[in-house]
Coordinates of C-alpha atoms and ligand atoms in Angstrom, one line a residue:
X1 CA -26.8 -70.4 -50.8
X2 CA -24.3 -71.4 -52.9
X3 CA -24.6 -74.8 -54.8
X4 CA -22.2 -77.4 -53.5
X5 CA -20.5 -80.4 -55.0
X6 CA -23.0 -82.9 -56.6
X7 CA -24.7 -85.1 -54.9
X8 CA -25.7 -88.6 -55.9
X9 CA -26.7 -90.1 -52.3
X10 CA -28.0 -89.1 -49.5
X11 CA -29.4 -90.2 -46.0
X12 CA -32.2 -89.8 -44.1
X13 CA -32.7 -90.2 -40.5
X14 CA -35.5 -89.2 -37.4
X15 CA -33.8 -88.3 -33.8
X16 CA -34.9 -88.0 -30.9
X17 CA -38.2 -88.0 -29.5
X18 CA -40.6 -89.0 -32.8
X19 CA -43.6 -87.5 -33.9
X20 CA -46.5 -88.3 -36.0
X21 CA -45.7 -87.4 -39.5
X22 CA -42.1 -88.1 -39.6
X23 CA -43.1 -91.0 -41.8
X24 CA -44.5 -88.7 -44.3
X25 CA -41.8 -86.7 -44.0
X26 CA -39.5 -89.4 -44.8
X27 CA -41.6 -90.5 -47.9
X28 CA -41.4 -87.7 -48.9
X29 CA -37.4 -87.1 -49.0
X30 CA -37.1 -90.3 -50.5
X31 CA -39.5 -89.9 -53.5
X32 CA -38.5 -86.8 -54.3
X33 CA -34.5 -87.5 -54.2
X34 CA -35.3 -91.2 -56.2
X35 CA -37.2 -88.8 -58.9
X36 CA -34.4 -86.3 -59.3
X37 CA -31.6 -88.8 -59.6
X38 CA -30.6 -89.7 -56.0
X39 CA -29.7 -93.1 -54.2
X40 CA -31.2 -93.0 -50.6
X41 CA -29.9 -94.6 -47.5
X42 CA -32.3 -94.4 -44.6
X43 CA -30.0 -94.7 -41.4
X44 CA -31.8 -96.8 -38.3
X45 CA -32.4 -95.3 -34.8
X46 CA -31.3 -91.3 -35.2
X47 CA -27.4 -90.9 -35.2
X48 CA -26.8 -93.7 -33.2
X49 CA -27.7 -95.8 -36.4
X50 CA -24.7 -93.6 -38.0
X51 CA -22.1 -94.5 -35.5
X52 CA -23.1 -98.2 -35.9
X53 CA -23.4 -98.7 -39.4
X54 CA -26.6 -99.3 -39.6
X55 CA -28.2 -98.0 -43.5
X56 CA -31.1 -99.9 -45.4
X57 CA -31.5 -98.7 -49.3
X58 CA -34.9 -96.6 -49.6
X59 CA -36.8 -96.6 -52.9
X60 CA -39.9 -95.1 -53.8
X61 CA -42.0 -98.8 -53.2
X62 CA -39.9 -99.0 -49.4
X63 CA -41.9 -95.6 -48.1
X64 CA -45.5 -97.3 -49.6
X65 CA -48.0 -96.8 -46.7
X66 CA -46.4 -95.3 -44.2
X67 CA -48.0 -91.7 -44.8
X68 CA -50.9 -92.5 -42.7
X69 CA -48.8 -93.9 -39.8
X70 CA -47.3 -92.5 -36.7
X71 CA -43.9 -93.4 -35.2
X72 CA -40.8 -93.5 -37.9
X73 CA -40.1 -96.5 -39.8
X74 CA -36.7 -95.4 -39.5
X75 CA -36.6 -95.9 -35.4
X76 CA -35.5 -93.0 -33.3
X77 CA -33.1 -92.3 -30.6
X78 CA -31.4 -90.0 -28.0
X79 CA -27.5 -90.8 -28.7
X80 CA -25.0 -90.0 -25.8
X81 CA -22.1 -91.5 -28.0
X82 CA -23.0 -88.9 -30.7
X83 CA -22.9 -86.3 -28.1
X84 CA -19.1 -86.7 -27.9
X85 CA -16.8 -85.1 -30.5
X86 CA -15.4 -89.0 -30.8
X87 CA -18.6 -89.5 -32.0
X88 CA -19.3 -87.8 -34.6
X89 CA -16.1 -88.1 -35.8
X90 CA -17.1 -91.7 -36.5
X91 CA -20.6 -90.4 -38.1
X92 CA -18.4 -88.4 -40.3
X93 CA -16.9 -91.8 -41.4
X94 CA -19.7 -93.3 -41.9
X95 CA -20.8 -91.1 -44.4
X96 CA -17.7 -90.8 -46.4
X97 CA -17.3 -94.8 -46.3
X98 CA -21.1 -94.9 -48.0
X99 CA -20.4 -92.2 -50.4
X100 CA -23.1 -89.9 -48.8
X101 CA -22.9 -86.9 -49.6
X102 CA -25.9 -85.1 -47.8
X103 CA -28.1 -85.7 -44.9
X104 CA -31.5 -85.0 -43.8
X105 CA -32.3 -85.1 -39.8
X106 CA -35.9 -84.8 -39.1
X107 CA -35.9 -84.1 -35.1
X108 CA -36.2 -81.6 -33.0
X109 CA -33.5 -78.9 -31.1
X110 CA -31.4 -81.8 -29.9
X111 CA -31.3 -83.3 -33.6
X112 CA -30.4 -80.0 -34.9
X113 CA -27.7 -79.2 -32.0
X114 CA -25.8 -82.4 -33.1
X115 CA -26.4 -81.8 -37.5
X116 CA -25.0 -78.3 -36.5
X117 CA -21.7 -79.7 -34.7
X118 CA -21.5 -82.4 -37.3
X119 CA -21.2 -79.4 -40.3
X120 CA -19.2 -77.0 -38.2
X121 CA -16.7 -79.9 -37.4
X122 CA -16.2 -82.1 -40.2
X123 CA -18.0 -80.5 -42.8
X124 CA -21.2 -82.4 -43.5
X125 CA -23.9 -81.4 -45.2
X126 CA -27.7 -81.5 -43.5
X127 CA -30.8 -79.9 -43.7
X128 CA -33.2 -80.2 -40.9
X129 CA -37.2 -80.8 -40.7
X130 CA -38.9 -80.2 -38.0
X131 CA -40.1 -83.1 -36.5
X132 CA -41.3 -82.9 -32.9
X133 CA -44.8 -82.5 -30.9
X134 CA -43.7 -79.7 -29.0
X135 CA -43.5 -77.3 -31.8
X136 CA -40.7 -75.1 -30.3
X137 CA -38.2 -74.3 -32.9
X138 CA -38.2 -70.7 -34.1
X139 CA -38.8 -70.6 -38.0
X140 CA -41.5 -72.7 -38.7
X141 CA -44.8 -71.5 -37.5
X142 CA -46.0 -75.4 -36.7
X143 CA -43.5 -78.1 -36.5
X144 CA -44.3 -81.9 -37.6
X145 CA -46.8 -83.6 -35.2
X146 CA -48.0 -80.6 -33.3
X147 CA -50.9 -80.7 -34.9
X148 CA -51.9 -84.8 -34.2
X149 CA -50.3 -84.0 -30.8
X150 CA -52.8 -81.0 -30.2
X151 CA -56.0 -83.0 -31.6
X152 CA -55.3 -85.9 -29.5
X153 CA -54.6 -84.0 -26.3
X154 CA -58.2 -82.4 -27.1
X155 CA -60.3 -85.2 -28.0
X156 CA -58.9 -87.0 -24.4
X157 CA -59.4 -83.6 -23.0
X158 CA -63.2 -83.7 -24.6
X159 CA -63.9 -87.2 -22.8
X160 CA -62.6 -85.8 -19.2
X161 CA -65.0 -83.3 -19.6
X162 CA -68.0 -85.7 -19.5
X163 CA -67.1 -87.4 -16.4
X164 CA -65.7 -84.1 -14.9
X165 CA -69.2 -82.2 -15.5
X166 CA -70.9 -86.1 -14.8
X167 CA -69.5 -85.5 -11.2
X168 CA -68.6 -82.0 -10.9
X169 CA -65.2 -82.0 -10.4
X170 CA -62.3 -80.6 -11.4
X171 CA -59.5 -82.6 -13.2
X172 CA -55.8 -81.1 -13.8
X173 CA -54.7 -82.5 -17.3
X174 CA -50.9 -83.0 -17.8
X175 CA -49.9 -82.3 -21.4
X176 CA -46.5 -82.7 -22.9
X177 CA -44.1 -79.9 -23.3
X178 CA -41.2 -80.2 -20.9
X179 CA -39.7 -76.6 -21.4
X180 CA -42.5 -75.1 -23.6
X181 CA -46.5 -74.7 -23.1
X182 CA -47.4 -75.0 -26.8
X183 CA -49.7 -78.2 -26.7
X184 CA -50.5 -76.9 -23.4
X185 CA -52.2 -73.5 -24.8
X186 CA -53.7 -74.7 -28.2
X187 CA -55.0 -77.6 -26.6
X188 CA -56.8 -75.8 -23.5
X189 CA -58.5 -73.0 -26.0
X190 CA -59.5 -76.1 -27.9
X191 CA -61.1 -77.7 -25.5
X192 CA -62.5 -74.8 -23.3
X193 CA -60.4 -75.6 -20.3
X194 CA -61.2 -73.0 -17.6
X195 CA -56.9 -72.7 -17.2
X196 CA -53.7 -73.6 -18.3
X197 CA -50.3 -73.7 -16.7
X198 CA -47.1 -72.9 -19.0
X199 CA -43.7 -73.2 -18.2
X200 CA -43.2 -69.3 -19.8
X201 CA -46.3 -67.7 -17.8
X202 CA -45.1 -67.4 -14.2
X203 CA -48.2 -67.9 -12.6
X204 CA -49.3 -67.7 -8.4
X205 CA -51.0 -70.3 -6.7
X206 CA -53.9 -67.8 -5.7
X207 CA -54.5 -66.7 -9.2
X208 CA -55.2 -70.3 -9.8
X209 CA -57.5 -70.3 -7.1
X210 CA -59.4 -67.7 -7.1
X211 CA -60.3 -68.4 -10.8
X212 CA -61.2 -72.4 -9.9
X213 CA -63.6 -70.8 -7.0
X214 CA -65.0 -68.3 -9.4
X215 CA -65.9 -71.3 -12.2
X216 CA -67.3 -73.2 -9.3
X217 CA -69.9 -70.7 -8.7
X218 CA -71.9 -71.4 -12.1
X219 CA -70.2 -74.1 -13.8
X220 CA -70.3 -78.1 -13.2
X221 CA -66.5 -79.2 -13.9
X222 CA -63.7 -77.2 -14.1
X223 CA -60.5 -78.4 -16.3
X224 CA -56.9 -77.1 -16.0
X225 CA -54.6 -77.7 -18.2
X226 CA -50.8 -78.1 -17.3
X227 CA -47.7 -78.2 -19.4
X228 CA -45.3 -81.3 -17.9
X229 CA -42.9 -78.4 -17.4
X230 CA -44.6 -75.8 -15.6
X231 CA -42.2 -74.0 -13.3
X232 CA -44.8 -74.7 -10.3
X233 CA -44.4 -78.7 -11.0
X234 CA -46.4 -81.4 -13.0
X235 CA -50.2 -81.6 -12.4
X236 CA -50.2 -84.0 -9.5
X237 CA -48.3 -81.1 -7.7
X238 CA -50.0 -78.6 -8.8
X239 CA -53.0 -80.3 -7.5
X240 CA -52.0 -80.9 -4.2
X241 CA -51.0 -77.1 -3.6
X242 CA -54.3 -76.3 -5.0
X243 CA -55.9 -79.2 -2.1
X244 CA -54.5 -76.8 0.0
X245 CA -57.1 -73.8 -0.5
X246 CA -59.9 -75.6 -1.7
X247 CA -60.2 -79.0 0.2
X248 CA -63.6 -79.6 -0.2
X249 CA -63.0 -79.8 -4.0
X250 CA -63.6 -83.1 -5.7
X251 CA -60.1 -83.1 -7.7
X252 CA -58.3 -86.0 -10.1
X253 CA -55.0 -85.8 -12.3
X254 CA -55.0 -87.5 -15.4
X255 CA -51.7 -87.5 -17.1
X256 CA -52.0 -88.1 -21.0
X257 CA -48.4 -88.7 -21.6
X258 CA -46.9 -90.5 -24.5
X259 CA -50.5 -91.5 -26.1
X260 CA -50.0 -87.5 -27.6
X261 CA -46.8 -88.8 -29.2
X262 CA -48.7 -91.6 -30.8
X263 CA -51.3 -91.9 -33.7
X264 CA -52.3 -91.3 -37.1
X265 CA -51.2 -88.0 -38.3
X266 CA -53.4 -85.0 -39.0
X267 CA -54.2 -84.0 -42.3
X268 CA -52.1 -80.7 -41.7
X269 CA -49.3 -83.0 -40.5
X270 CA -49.0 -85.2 -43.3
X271 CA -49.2 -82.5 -45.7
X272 CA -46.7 -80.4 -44.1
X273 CA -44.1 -83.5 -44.0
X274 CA -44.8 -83.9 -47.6
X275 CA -44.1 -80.4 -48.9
X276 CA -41.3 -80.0 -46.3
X277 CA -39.5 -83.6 -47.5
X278 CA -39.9 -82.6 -50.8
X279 CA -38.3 -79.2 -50.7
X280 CA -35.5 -80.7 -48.0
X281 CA -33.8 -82.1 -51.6
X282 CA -34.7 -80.0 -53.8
X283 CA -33.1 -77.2 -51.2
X284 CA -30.2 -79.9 -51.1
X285 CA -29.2 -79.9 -54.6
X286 CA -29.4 -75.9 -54.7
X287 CA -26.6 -76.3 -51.7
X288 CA -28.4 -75.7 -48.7
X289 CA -26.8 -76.8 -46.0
X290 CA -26.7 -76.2 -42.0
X291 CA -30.0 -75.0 -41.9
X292 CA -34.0 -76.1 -40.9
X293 CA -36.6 -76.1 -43.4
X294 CA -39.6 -74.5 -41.8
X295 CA -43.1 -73.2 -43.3
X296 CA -44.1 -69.5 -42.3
X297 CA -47.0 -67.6 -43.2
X298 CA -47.3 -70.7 -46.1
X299 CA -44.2 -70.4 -47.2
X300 CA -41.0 -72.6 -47.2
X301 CA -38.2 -70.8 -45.7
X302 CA -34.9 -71.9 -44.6
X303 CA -33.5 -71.3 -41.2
X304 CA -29.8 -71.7 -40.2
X305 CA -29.4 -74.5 -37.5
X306 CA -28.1 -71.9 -34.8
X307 CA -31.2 -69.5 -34.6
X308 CA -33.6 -72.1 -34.8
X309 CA -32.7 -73.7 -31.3
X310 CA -30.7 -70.7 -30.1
X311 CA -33.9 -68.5 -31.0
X312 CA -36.4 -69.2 -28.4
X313 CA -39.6 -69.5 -29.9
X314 CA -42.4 -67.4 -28.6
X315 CA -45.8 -68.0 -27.3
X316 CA -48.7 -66.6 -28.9
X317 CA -49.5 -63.6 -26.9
X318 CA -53.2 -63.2 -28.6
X319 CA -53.9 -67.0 -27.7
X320 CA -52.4 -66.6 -24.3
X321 CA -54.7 -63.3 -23.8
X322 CA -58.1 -65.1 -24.9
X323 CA -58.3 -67.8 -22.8
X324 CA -59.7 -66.0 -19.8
X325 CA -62.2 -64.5 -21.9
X326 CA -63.2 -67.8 -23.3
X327 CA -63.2 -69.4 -20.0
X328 CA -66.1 -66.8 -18.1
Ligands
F6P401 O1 -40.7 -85.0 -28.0 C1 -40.6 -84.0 -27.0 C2 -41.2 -84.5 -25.8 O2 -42.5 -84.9 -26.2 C3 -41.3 -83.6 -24.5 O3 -42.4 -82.8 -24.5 C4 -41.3 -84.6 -23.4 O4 -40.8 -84.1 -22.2 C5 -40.3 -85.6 -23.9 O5 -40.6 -85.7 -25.3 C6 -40.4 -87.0 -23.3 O6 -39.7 -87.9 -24.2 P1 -39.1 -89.3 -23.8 O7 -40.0 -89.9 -22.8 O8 -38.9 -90.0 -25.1 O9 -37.8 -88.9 -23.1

């Protein structure tokens, strides 16, 4: 890409639903744009922070001690104003009136669906980081808190387990992931669950069935893990179908919800945010714009905004295959 004009400020902003390791992420953008040269603005509660004027100077000593810590000390939000092409048109203003003269949104495909609209309309510059637990943006291989979402999901998953086998039941275990099954998938091979439920895998009540009766023959508790946006519904649904054929099983839901949103991040987080951050200015001041930052196969690579949420990113079909195996 081409450099652009120079840059002397920029901004920094989380969006939509947050993840651990944004704050990492965001330590990251603003040490390494304070070190080259740059003023930083962080802007408060996503885009809706840009439509109300809402900036806070960051310098190195304002990102002290966040690294280890979950949420975003920048606050996040869904915006409906920003939605409107009204909007952003204030957004745009925003920016000029500051003097900023680049932007980085660390969010997820909603994040990047607006910082695209906001460059093809009016010009702005952003760079994207991937920041979301459901790790479903083509171009980067793991996305920002999938990692601490997955570990979190499996160490709750770990503790069902003990009273499942304590009682021999069989629990269904909603996970997040309202259009994907990615925490659903990594976090039932984790954890040995004898099933998982994905909003990409059509799947037939009988299947589920005949595999829960099979594990019943020689195992103590059976586990089944469900993706929040399985096409057959959430777990408690998916339970009660399953009542159906098997009513003398003993059965519970447990719902873990936004605890997997929560927490401390991973090592693999935080050092993903940090090299990602980093590279989010330095790509900035080479004239990247309009585009996700992403790491594949270890690398950094750069992914326009429109394939990386018009992509859709793709199971693992060696993971998907294995769990069967894994579950006999
Ligand atoms: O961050 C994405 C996600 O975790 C989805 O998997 C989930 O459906 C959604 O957020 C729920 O977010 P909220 O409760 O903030 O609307």
């Amino acid at each position: 890409m081409s450099a652009g004009p120079s840059i002397g400020h920029i901004g920094v902003l989380t969006s939509g639903g947050d993840s651990p390791g944004m704050n990492a992420a965001i330590r990251a953008v603003v040490r390494a744009a304070t070190s080259r040269g740059l003023r930083v603005s962080g802007i408060l509660n996503g885009y809706e922070g840009l439509l109300q004027d809402r900036l806070i100077p960051l310098g190195p000593r304002d990102v002290s001690n966040i690294v280890q810590r979950g949420g975003t000390m920048l606050r996040s939000a869904r915006s409906e104003e920003f939605r409107t092409a009204a909007g952003r048109v204030k957004a745009k203003e925003t920016l000029e009136r500051h003097g900023i003269g680049a932007l980085v949104a660390i969010g997820g495909d909603g994040t990047f669906t607006g910082a695209h609209l906001l460059h093809q309309e009016h010009g702005v510059r952003i760079v994207g980081l991937p920041g979301t637990i459901d790790n479903d943006l083509a171009g980067t291989d793991r996305t920002i808190g999938f990692d601490t979402a997955v570990n979190t999901a499996i160490e709750a998953i770990d503790k069902i387990r003990d009273t499942a086998s304590a009682h021999e039941r069989l629990f269904f275990v909603e996970v997040m992931g309202r259009d994907t099954g990615f925490i659903a998938l990594a976090s039932a091979i984790g954890s040995g669950a004898e099933y998982v439920m994905l909003p990409e895998v059509p799947q037939r009540i009988e299947e589920l069935v005949a595999a829960l009766r099979q594990a019943k023959t020689s195992k103590s508790s059976s586990i089944v893990v469900v993706a929040e946006g399985d096409e057959m519904g959430n777990a408690f649904a998916i339970a009660g179908q399953v009542k159906e054929h098997l009513p003398h099983f003993d059965m519970r839901v447990t719902v873990l919800g936004h605890l997997q949103r929560g927490g401390s991040p991973s090592a693999m987080d935080r050092v993903l945010a940090s090299r990602l951050g980093v590279a989010a200015v330095d790509r900035i001041l080479e004239g990247a714009h309009d585009a996700m930052l992403g790491e594949v196969c270890g690398r950094v690579v750069l992914t326009p905004f429109a394939e990386a949420i018009g992509n859709r990113k793709q199971l693992d079909e060696q993971l998907l295959a294995i769990l069967p195996v894994l579950a006999t």
